[in-house]
Structures are given as structure tokens and as C-alpha cells.
Amino acid sequence: MKHRNIIAVVVLLAGLTACLKKSAELPLETDDETDTGTINQVPSATMAQIRAGLVDGYHVVYLDEGLQSGIFKYDYSDTTTADDSAMTIVSGLRRYRRETTYVTLEMFG
């Protein structure tokens, strides 16, 4: 019985994680760095594209990596956190931190 409960929780978490995956219509964000109030679309990118700096012009990025997918936000104050491919992705001097209220094993690959 205990194993069934664990399996049910894992399946539920996997389903919830899949629900986070956004389609072409992603949330909007305001440009807080320049405080101009400009609204930008949140780009969808792979981990390799984020690390390569292809989204450095954005403050919020949607990571499109299967079960690791999620919203990452540029952290202006962070200059030292290492890239762990789950909670922090480093692009040059920029650190993108995962925006989430829960963590799943799938986020860590």
C-alpha cells in the first residue's frame, strides 16, 4: 500500500509538471531593469540557448526542456551561484533562477 501511495504522488507530480509547460502563448513581463514599462513576450528557449546568451535581452525566460521545463527569471543581485541545470542557469555573468513554489525530481534531470 505504501508503494502505491508513492507511485500515485510521483504520477501526480509528473502530471503537474507537464501542466506547467506553456504553448505558444506565454505570460507577459514588464521591463523592471529600465523601468520603462515596456511589455515583452517571454521567450521559450532550451538550456543550451540560454547558456549561449541568446535570451540575454530578456528578464524572464521559459525553459523548454521536457520535464525540466519552467519559468526562469534573471537575478540582478546574484553573481556567484553555480549553474546546476535545475534551479540556476548561468549565461555569461547573468544568473537565471527558477520561479517555482515546489520542486520535483524531474527538474534535476
Short mmCIF file of N, CA, C and O in Angstrom, two decimals:
data_model
loop_
_atom_site.label_atom_id
_atom_site.label_comp_id
_atom_site.label_asym_id
_atom_site.label_seq_id
_atom_site.Cartn_x
_atom_site.Cartn_y
_atom_site.Cartn_z
N MET A 1 0.82 -1.19 0.00
CA MET A 1 0.00 0.00 0.00
C MET A 1 0.87 1.26 0.00
O MET A 1 0.55 2.24 -0.66
N LYS A 2 1.96 1.22 0.74
CA LYS A 2 2.85 2.38 0.84
C LYS A 2 3.44 2.71 -0.53
O LYS A 2 3.55 3.88 -0.91
N HIS A 3 3.82 1.68 -1.29
CA HIS A 3 4.40 1.90 -2.62
C HIS A 3 3.37 2.49 -3.59
O HIS A 3 3.73 3.29 -4.44
N ARG A 4 2.11 2.09 -3.46
CA ARG A 4 1.07 2.65 -4.32
C ARG A 4 0.91 4.15 -4.07
O ARG A 4 0.73 4.92 -4.99
N ASN A 5 0.99 4.55 -2.81
CA ASN A 5 0.88 5.97 -2.48
C ASN A 5 2.05 6.76 -3.06
O ASN A 5 1.87 7.86 -3.57
N ILE A 6 3.23 6.19 -2.97
CA ILE A 6 4.42 6.86 -3.52
C ILE A 6 4.29 6.98 -5.04
O ILE A 6 4.57 8.04 -5.61
N ILE A 7 3.86 5.92 -5.68
CA ILE A 7 3.69 5.94 -7.14
C ILE A 7 2.63 6.96 -7.52
O ILE A 7 2.80 7.73 -8.47
N ALA A 8 1.54 7.02 -6.76
CA ALA A 8 0.48 8.00 -7.04
C ALA A 8 1.01 9.43 -6.92
O ALA A 8 0.68 10.29 -7.75
N VAL A 9 1.83 9.69 -5.92
CA VAL A 9 2.39 11.02 -5.73
C VAL A 9 3.33 11.36 -6.89
O VAL A 9 3.30 12.48 -7.42
N VAL A 10 4.16 10.42 -7.31
CA VAL A 10 5.09 10.66 -8.41
C VAL A 10 4.32 10.94 -9.70
O VAL A 10 4.65 11.87 -10.44
N VAL A 11 3.28 10.17 -9.96
CA VAL A 11 2.47 10.37 -11.17
C VAL A 11 1.78 11.74 -11.11
O VAL A 11 1.74 12.48 -12.09
N LEU A 12 1.27 12.10 -9.94
CA LEU A 12 0.62 13.40 -9.78
C LEU A 12 1.60 14.54 -10.02
O LEU A 12 1.31 15.49 -10.73
N LEU A 13 2.79 14.44 -9.44
CA LEU A 13 3.81 15.48 -9.64
C LEU A 13 4.24 15.57 -11.11
O LEU A 13 4.44 16.66 -11.63
N ALA A 14 4.38 14.42 -11.76
CA ALA A 14 4.74 14.43 -13.18
C ALA A 14 3.64 15.11 -14.00
O ALA A 14 3.92 15.88 -14.91
N GLY A 15 2.39 14.84 -13.66
CA GLY A 15 1.28 15.47 -14.36
C GLY A 15 1.24 16.97 -14.13
O GLY A 15 1.01 17.75 -15.05
N LEU A 16 1.48 17.38 -12.88
CA LEU A 16 1.50 18.82 -12.58
C LEU A 16 2.65 19.52 -13.30
O LEU A 16 2.50 20.63 -13.79
N THR A 17 3.79 18.85 -13.37
CA THR A 17 4.93 19.42 -14.08
C THR A 17 4.61 19.59 -15.56
O THR A 17 4.94 20.60 -16.17
N ALA A 18 3.95 18.59 -16.13
CA ALA A 18 3.57 18.68 -17.54
C ALA A 18 2.59 19.82 -17.77
O ALA A 18 2.60 20.46 -18.83
N CYS A 19 1.75 20.12 -16.78
CA CYS A 19 0.79 21.23 -16.91
C CYS A 19 1.49 22.58 -16.96
O CYS A 19 0.94 23.54 -17.48
N LEU A 20 2.69 22.66 -16.40
CA LEU A 20 3.42 23.92 -16.41
C LEU A 20 3.92 24.28 -17.81
O LEU A 20 4.20 25.43 -18.09
N LYS A 21 4.03 23.28 -18.66
CA LYS A 21 4.55 23.53 -20.00
C LYS A 21 3.62 24.46 -20.74
O LYS A 21 2.45 24.22 -20.88
N LYS A 22 4.16 25.54 -21.18
CA LYS A 22 3.37 26.55 -21.88
C LYS A 22 3.43 26.30 -23.38
O LYS A 22 4.39 25.79 -23.90
N SER A 23 2.37 26.71 -24.05
CA SER A 23 2.36 26.62 -25.51
C SER A 23 2.89 27.92 -26.07
O SER A 23 3.68 28.60 -25.45
N ALA A 24 2.47 28.28 -27.23
CA ALA A 24 2.98 29.49 -27.88
C ALA A 24 2.58 30.74 -27.11
O ALA A 24 3.26 31.76 -27.19
N GLU A 25 1.49 30.71 -26.38
CA GLU A 25 1.03 31.88 -25.62
C GLU A 25 1.64 31.87 -24.23
O GLU A 25 1.21 31.15 -23.35
N LEU A 26 2.69 32.65 -24.01
CA LEU A 26 3.39 32.71 -22.74
C LEU A 26 3.04 33.99 -22.00
O LEU A 26 2.61 34.96 -22.60
N PRO A 27 3.27 34.02 -20.67
CA PRO A 27 2.93 35.22 -19.91
C PRO A 27 3.77 36.42 -20.33
O PRO A 27 4.84 36.29 -20.89
N LEU A 28 3.25 37.60 -20.04
CA LEU A 28 3.95 38.83 -20.34
C LEU A 28 4.72 39.30 -19.13
O LEU A 28 4.41 38.96 -18.01
N GLU A 29 5.74 40.11 -19.34
CA GLU A 29 6.52 40.66 -18.24
C GLU A 29 6.81 42.13 -18.51
O GLU A 29 6.81 42.57 -19.64
N THR A 30 7.07 42.87 -17.46
CA THR A 30 7.49 44.26 -17.61
C THR A 30 8.99 44.35 -17.47
O THR A 30 9.61 43.56 -16.77
N ASP A 31 9.56 45.32 -18.12
CA ASP A 31 10.99 45.52 -18.11
C ASP A 31 11.37 46.29 -16.84
O ASP A 31 11.37 47.50 -16.82
N ASP A 32 11.69 45.55 -15.75
CA ASP A 32 11.99 46.19 -14.47
C ASP A 32 13.34 46.89 -14.44
O ASP A 32 13.54 47.83 -13.69
N GLU A 33 14.29 46.43 -15.24
CA GLU A 33 15.64 46.98 -15.18
C GLU A 33 15.66 48.44 -15.62
O GLU A 33 16.28 49.28 -14.99
N THR A 34 14.96 48.77 -16.69
CA THR A 34 14.96 50.14 -17.18
C THR A 34 13.73 50.91 -16.69
O THR A 34 13.66 52.10 -16.86
N ASP A 35 12.78 50.19 -16.10
CA ASP A 35 11.56 50.79 -15.54
C ASP A 35 10.82 51.63 -16.58
O ASP A 35 10.26 52.67 -16.27
N THR A 36 10.82 51.15 -17.83
CA THR A 36 10.12 51.89 -18.88
C THR A 36 8.69 51.41 -19.04
O THR A 36 7.92 52.04 -19.74
N GLY A 37 8.36 50.29 -18.41
CA GLY A 37 7.01 49.76 -18.54
C GLY A 37 6.79 49.03 -19.85
O GLY A 37 5.68 48.70 -20.19
N THR A 38 7.85 48.78 -20.61
CA THR A 38 7.73 48.07 -21.87
C THR A 38 7.31 46.63 -21.60
O THR A 38 7.80 45.99 -20.69
N ILE A 39 6.42 46.11 -22.41
CA ILE A 39 5.97 44.73 -22.24
C ILE A 39 6.59 43.89 -23.34
O ILE A 39 6.55 44.24 -24.51
N ASN A 40 7.18 42.78 -22.94
CA ASN A 40 7.84 41.87 -23.87
C ASN A 40 7.21 40.49 -23.76
O ASN A 40 6.74 40.11 -22.70
N GLN A 41 7.26 39.74 -24.83
CA GLN A 41 6.89 38.33 -24.78
C GLN A 41 8.01 37.58 -24.08
O GLN A 41 9.17 37.90 -24.22
N VAL A 42 7.64 36.56 -23.30
CA VAL A 42 8.64 35.72 -22.65
C VAL A 42 9.09 34.68 -23.67
O VAL A 42 8.27 33.92 -24.17
N PRO A 43 10.39 34.65 -23.99
CA PRO A 43 10.84 33.69 -25.00
C PRO A 43 10.91 32.27 -24.45
O PRO A 43 11.12 32.06 -23.26
N SER A 44 10.73 31.32 -25.32
CA SER A 44 10.91 29.92 -25.00
C SER A 44 12.26 29.49 -25.55
O SER A 44 12.57 29.76 -26.70
N ALA A 45 13.09 28.89 -24.70
CA ALA A 45 14.44 28.52 -25.12
C ALA A 45 14.89 27.23 -24.46
O ALA A 45 14.37 26.85 -23.41
N THR A 46 15.85 26.58 -25.09
CA THR A 46 16.45 25.39 -24.49
C THR A 46 17.55 25.84 -23.53
O THR A 46 17.97 27.00 -23.54
N MET A 47 18.03 24.92 -22.72
CA MET A 47 19.10 25.24 -21.78
C MET A 47 20.36 25.70 -22.53
O MET A 47 21.03 26.65 -22.11
N ALA A 48 20.67 25.05 -23.65
CA ALA A 48 21.84 25.43 -24.44
C ALA A 48 21.71 26.85 -24.98
O ALA A 48 22.68 27.61 -25.00
N GLN A 49 20.50 27.22 -25.41
CA GLN A 49 20.28 28.58 -25.93
C GLN A 49 20.42 29.62 -24.83
O GLN A 49 20.98 30.70 -25.05
N ILE A 50 19.93 29.30 -23.63
CA ILE A 50 20.07 30.24 -22.50
C ILE A 50 21.55 30.41 -22.16
O ILE A 50 22.03 31.53 -22.02
N ARG A 51 22.26 29.30 -22.05
CA ARG A 51 23.69 29.37 -21.71
C ARG A 51 24.50 30.09 -22.79
O ARG A 51 25.51 30.71 -22.48
N ALA A 52 24.07 30.00 -24.04
CA ALA A 52 24.78 30.65 -25.14
C ALA A 52 24.50 32.16 -25.20
O ALA A 52 25.10 32.86 -26.00
N GLY A 53 23.60 32.64 -24.36
CA GLY A 53 23.32 34.07 -24.31
C GLY A 53 22.28 34.55 -25.31
O GLY A 53 22.13 35.75 -25.51
N LEU A 54 21.56 33.63 -25.93
CA LEU A 54 20.58 34.02 -26.95
C LEU A 54 19.35 34.72 -26.38
O LEU A 54 18.59 35.34 -27.12
N VAL A 55 19.15 34.66 -25.06
CA VAL A 55 17.99 35.31 -24.43
C VAL A 55 18.42 36.38 -23.43
O VAL A 55 17.62 36.80 -22.60
N ASP A 56 19.66 36.83 -23.51
CA ASP A 56 20.18 37.79 -22.53
C ASP A 56 19.44 39.12 -22.54
O ASP A 56 19.56 39.90 -21.61
N GLY A 57 18.68 39.42 -23.57
CA GLY A 57 17.91 40.65 -23.61
C GLY A 57 16.60 40.56 -22.84
O GLY A 57 15.85 41.52 -22.77
N TYR A 58 16.31 39.41 -22.23
CA TYR A 58 15.05 39.19 -21.52
C TYR A 58 15.31 38.97 -20.03
O TYR A 58 16.34 38.44 -19.65
N HIS A 59 14.34 39.35 -19.22
CA HIS A 59 14.45 39.16 -17.78
C HIS A 59 13.77 37.89 -17.32
O HIS A 59 14.09 37.38 -16.25
N VAL A 60 12.84 37.39 -18.12
CA VAL A 60 12.13 36.14 -17.82
C VAL A 60 12.19 35.26 -19.05
O VAL A 60 11.97 35.72 -20.17
N VAL A 61 12.49 33.98 -18.83
CA VAL A 61 12.65 33.02 -19.93
C VAL A 61 11.90 31.75 -19.57
O VAL A 61 11.93 31.31 -18.42
N TYR A 62 11.22 31.15 -20.55
CA TYR A 62 10.60 29.85 -20.35
C TYR A 62 11.55 28.78 -20.87
O TYR A 62 11.87 28.73 -22.06
N LEU A 63 12.07 27.93 -19.95
CA LEU A 63 12.95 26.83 -20.33
C LEU A 63 12.10 25.71 -20.91
O LEU A 63 11.19 25.20 -20.25
N ASP A 64 12.37 25.33 -22.15
CA ASP A 64 11.62 24.29 -22.84
C ASP A 64 12.49 23.04 -22.93
O ASP A 64 13.18 22.82 -23.92
N GLU A 65 12.49 22.25 -21.87
CA GLU A 65 13.34 21.05 -21.77
C GLU A 65 12.56 19.88 -21.19
O GLU A 65 12.97 19.29 -20.19
N GLY A 66 11.42 19.55 -21.76
CA GLY A 66 10.65 18.40 -21.28
C GLY A 66 10.23 18.56 -19.83
O GLY A 66 9.66 19.57 -19.45
N LEU A 67 10.55 17.57 -18.98
CA LEU A 67 10.15 17.61 -17.58
C LEU A 67 10.93 18.63 -16.76
O LEU A 67 10.56 18.95 -15.64
N GLN A 68 12.01 19.16 -17.31
CA GLN A 68 12.79 20.20 -16.63
C GLN A 68 12.25 21.60 -16.95
O GLN A 68 12.76 22.59 -16.44
N SER A 69 11.24 21.70 -17.79
CA SER A 69 10.70 22.98 -18.23
C SER A 69 10.22 23.82 -17.05
O SER A 69 9.86 23.30 -16.01
N GLY A 70 10.24 25.13 -17.28
CA GLY A 70 9.75 26.05 -16.25
C GLY A 70 10.16 27.47 -16.54
O GLY A 70 10.88 27.76 -17.50
N ILE A 71 9.71 28.37 -15.69
CA ILE A 71 10.00 29.79 -15.81
C ILE A 71 11.26 30.12 -15.03
O ILE A 71 11.39 29.74 -13.87
N PHE A 72 12.18 30.85 -15.67
CA PHE A 72 13.41 31.31 -15.03
C PHE A 72 13.48 32.82 -15.13
O PHE A 72 13.16 33.39 -16.17
N LYS A 73 13.89 33.45 -14.05
CA LYS A 73 13.96 34.91 -14.00
C LYS A 73 15.39 35.34 -13.71
O LYS A 73 16.06 34.77 -12.85
N TYR A 74 15.85 36.37 -14.42
CA TYR A 74 17.19 36.92 -14.23
C TYR A 74 17.30 37.53 -12.84
O TYR A 74 16.48 38.34 -12.44
N ASP A 75 18.33 37.12 -12.08
CA ASP A 75 18.56 37.64 -10.73
C ASP A 75 19.70 38.65 -10.79
O ASP A 75 20.86 38.27 -10.91
N TYR A 76 19.37 39.93 -10.72
CA TYR A 76 20.36 41.01 -10.82
C TYR A 76 21.43 40.93 -9.74
O TYR A 76 22.59 41.26 -9.98
N SER A 77 21.05 40.53 -8.54
CA SER A 77 21.96 40.56 -7.40
C SER A 77 22.88 39.35 -7.29
O SER A 77 23.84 39.37 -6.54
N ASP A 78 22.59 38.30 -8.03
CA ASP A 78 23.38 37.06 -7.92
C ASP A 78 24.52 37.06 -8.92
O ASP A 78 24.32 37.15 -10.12
N THR A 79 25.74 36.93 -8.41
CA THR A 79 26.92 36.86 -9.29
C THR A 79 27.77 35.64 -8.99
O THR A 79 28.82 35.46 -9.61
N THR A 80 27.34 34.79 -8.06
CA THR A 80 28.21 33.68 -7.64
C THR A 80 27.59 32.29 -7.71
O THR A 80 28.32 31.32 -7.73
N THR A 81 26.28 32.18 -7.75
CA THR A 81 25.65 30.85 -7.74
C THR A 81 26.06 30.05 -8.97
O THR A 81 26.05 30.54 -10.09
N ALA A 82 26.44 28.79 -8.72
CA ALA A 82 26.87 27.90 -9.81
C ALA A 82 25.67 27.40 -10.60
O ALA A 82 24.55 27.31 -10.09
N ASP A 83 25.90 27.07 -11.85
CA ASP A 83 24.89 26.51 -12.73
C ASP A 83 24.65 25.06 -12.31
O ASP A 83 25.55 24.24 -12.34
N ASP A 84 23.41 24.76 -11.90
CA ASP A 84 23.08 23.38 -11.52
C ASP A 84 22.07 22.74 -12.47
O ASP A 84 21.62 21.64 -12.23
N SER A 85 21.72 23.43 -13.54
CA SER A 85 20.79 22.94 -14.56
C SER A 85 19.38 22.67 -14.04
O SER A 85 18.56 22.11 -14.74
N ALA A 86 19.09 23.03 -12.79
CA ALA A 86 17.77 22.78 -12.24
C ALA A 86 17.16 24.05 -11.65
O ALA A 86 16.07 24.44 -12.04
N MET A 87 17.87 24.69 -10.75
CA MET A 87 17.36 25.88 -10.10
C MET A 87 18.05 27.15 -10.61
O MET A 87 17.49 28.23 -10.49
N THR A 88 19.26 27.02 -11.14
CA THR A 88 20.02 28.17 -11.65
C THR A 88 20.67 27.81 -12.97
O THR A 88 21.29 26.75 -13.09
N ILE A 89 20.53 28.69 -13.95
CA ILE A 89 21.22 28.53 -15.24
C ILE A 89 22.06 29.78 -15.44
O ILE A 89 21.57 30.90 -15.31
N VAL A 90 23.35 29.59 -15.74
CA VAL A 90 24.27 30.70 -15.91
C VAL A 90 24.49 30.98 -17.40
O VAL A 90 24.73 30.07 -18.18
N SER A 91 24.39 32.27 -17.75
CA SER A 91 24.65 32.73 -19.11
C SER A 91 25.62 33.90 -19.00
O SER A 91 25.20 35.02 -18.72
N GLY A 92 26.89 33.62 -19.20
CA GLY A 92 27.90 34.66 -19.02
C GLY A 92 27.92 35.11 -17.58
O GLY A 92 28.16 34.32 -16.67
N LEU A 93 27.63 36.39 -17.33
CA LEU A 93 27.57 36.91 -15.96
C LEU A 93 26.16 36.91 -15.40
O LEU A 93 25.94 37.27 -14.25
N ARG A 94 25.19 36.51 -16.21
CA ARG A 94 23.79 36.51 -15.79
C ARG A 94 23.41 35.16 -15.16
O ARG A 94 23.82 34.12 -15.65
N ARG A 95 22.62 35.22 -14.09
CA ARG A 95 22.09 34.02 -13.45
C ARG A 95 20.57 34.05 -13.56
O ARG A 95 19.93 35.00 -13.12
N TYR A 96 20.01 33.02 -14.15
CA TYR A 96 18.57 32.86 -14.25
C TYR A 96 18.15 31.86 -13.18
O TYR A 96 18.64 30.74 -13.15
N ARG A 97 17.25 32.27 -12.28
CA ARG A 97 16.79 31.44 -11.18
C ARG A 97 15.37 30.96 -11.46
O ARG A 97 14.53 31.71 -11.94
N ARG A 98 15.11 29.69 -11.16
CA ARG A 98 13.79 29.09 -11.39
C ARG A 98 12.75 29.76 -10.49
O ARG A 98 12.97 29.96 -9.31
N GLU A 99 11.62 30.10 -11.07
CA GLU A 99 10.47 30.65 -10.35
C GLU A 99 9.49 29.50 -10.12
O GLU A 99 8.85 29.05 -11.06
N THR A 100 9.39 29.01 -8.90
CA THR A 100 8.51 27.90 -8.61
C THR A 100 8.11 27.89 -7.15
O THR A 100 8.80 28.48 -6.31
N THR A 101 7.02 27.23 -6.85
CA THR A 101 6.59 27.08 -5.46
C THR A 101 6.84 25.66 -4.96
O THR A 101 6.59 25.37 -3.80
N TYR A 102 7.32 24.78 -5.84
CA TYR A 102 7.63 23.41 -5.47
C TYR A 102 8.76 22.90 -6.35
O TYR A 102 9.08 23.47 -7.37
N VAL A 103 9.38 21.80 -5.90
CA VAL A 103 10.49 21.20 -6.64
C VAL A 103 10.15 19.73 -6.88
O VAL A 103 9.62 19.06 -5.99
N THR A 104 10.47 19.24 -8.09
CA THR A 104 10.28 17.82 -8.39
C THR A 104 11.62 17.21 -8.79
O THR A 104 12.55 17.92 -9.18
N LEU A 105 11.72 15.92 -8.72
CA LEU A 105 12.94 15.24 -9.12
C LEU A 105 13.23 15.46 -10.60
O LEU A 105 14.37 15.56 -11.02
N GLU A 106 12.17 15.58 -11.40
CA GLU A 106 12.33 15.76 -12.84
C GLU A 106 13.04 17.06 -13.18
O GLU A 106 13.73 17.15 -14.20
N MET A 107 12.92 18.07 -12.34
CA MET A 107 13.59 19.34 -12.59
C MET A 107 15.11 19.19 -12.57
O MET A 107 15.82 19.98 -13.17
N PHE A 108 15.59 18.16 -11.90
CA PHE A 108 17.02 17.93 -11.79
C PHE A 108 17.53 16.94 -12.84
O PHE A 108 18.67 16.53 -12.80
N GLY A 109 16.67 16.59 -13.78
CA GLY A 109 17.07 15.70 -14.87
C GLY A 109 16.96 14.29 -14.45
O GLY A 109 17.39 13.34 -14.91
#
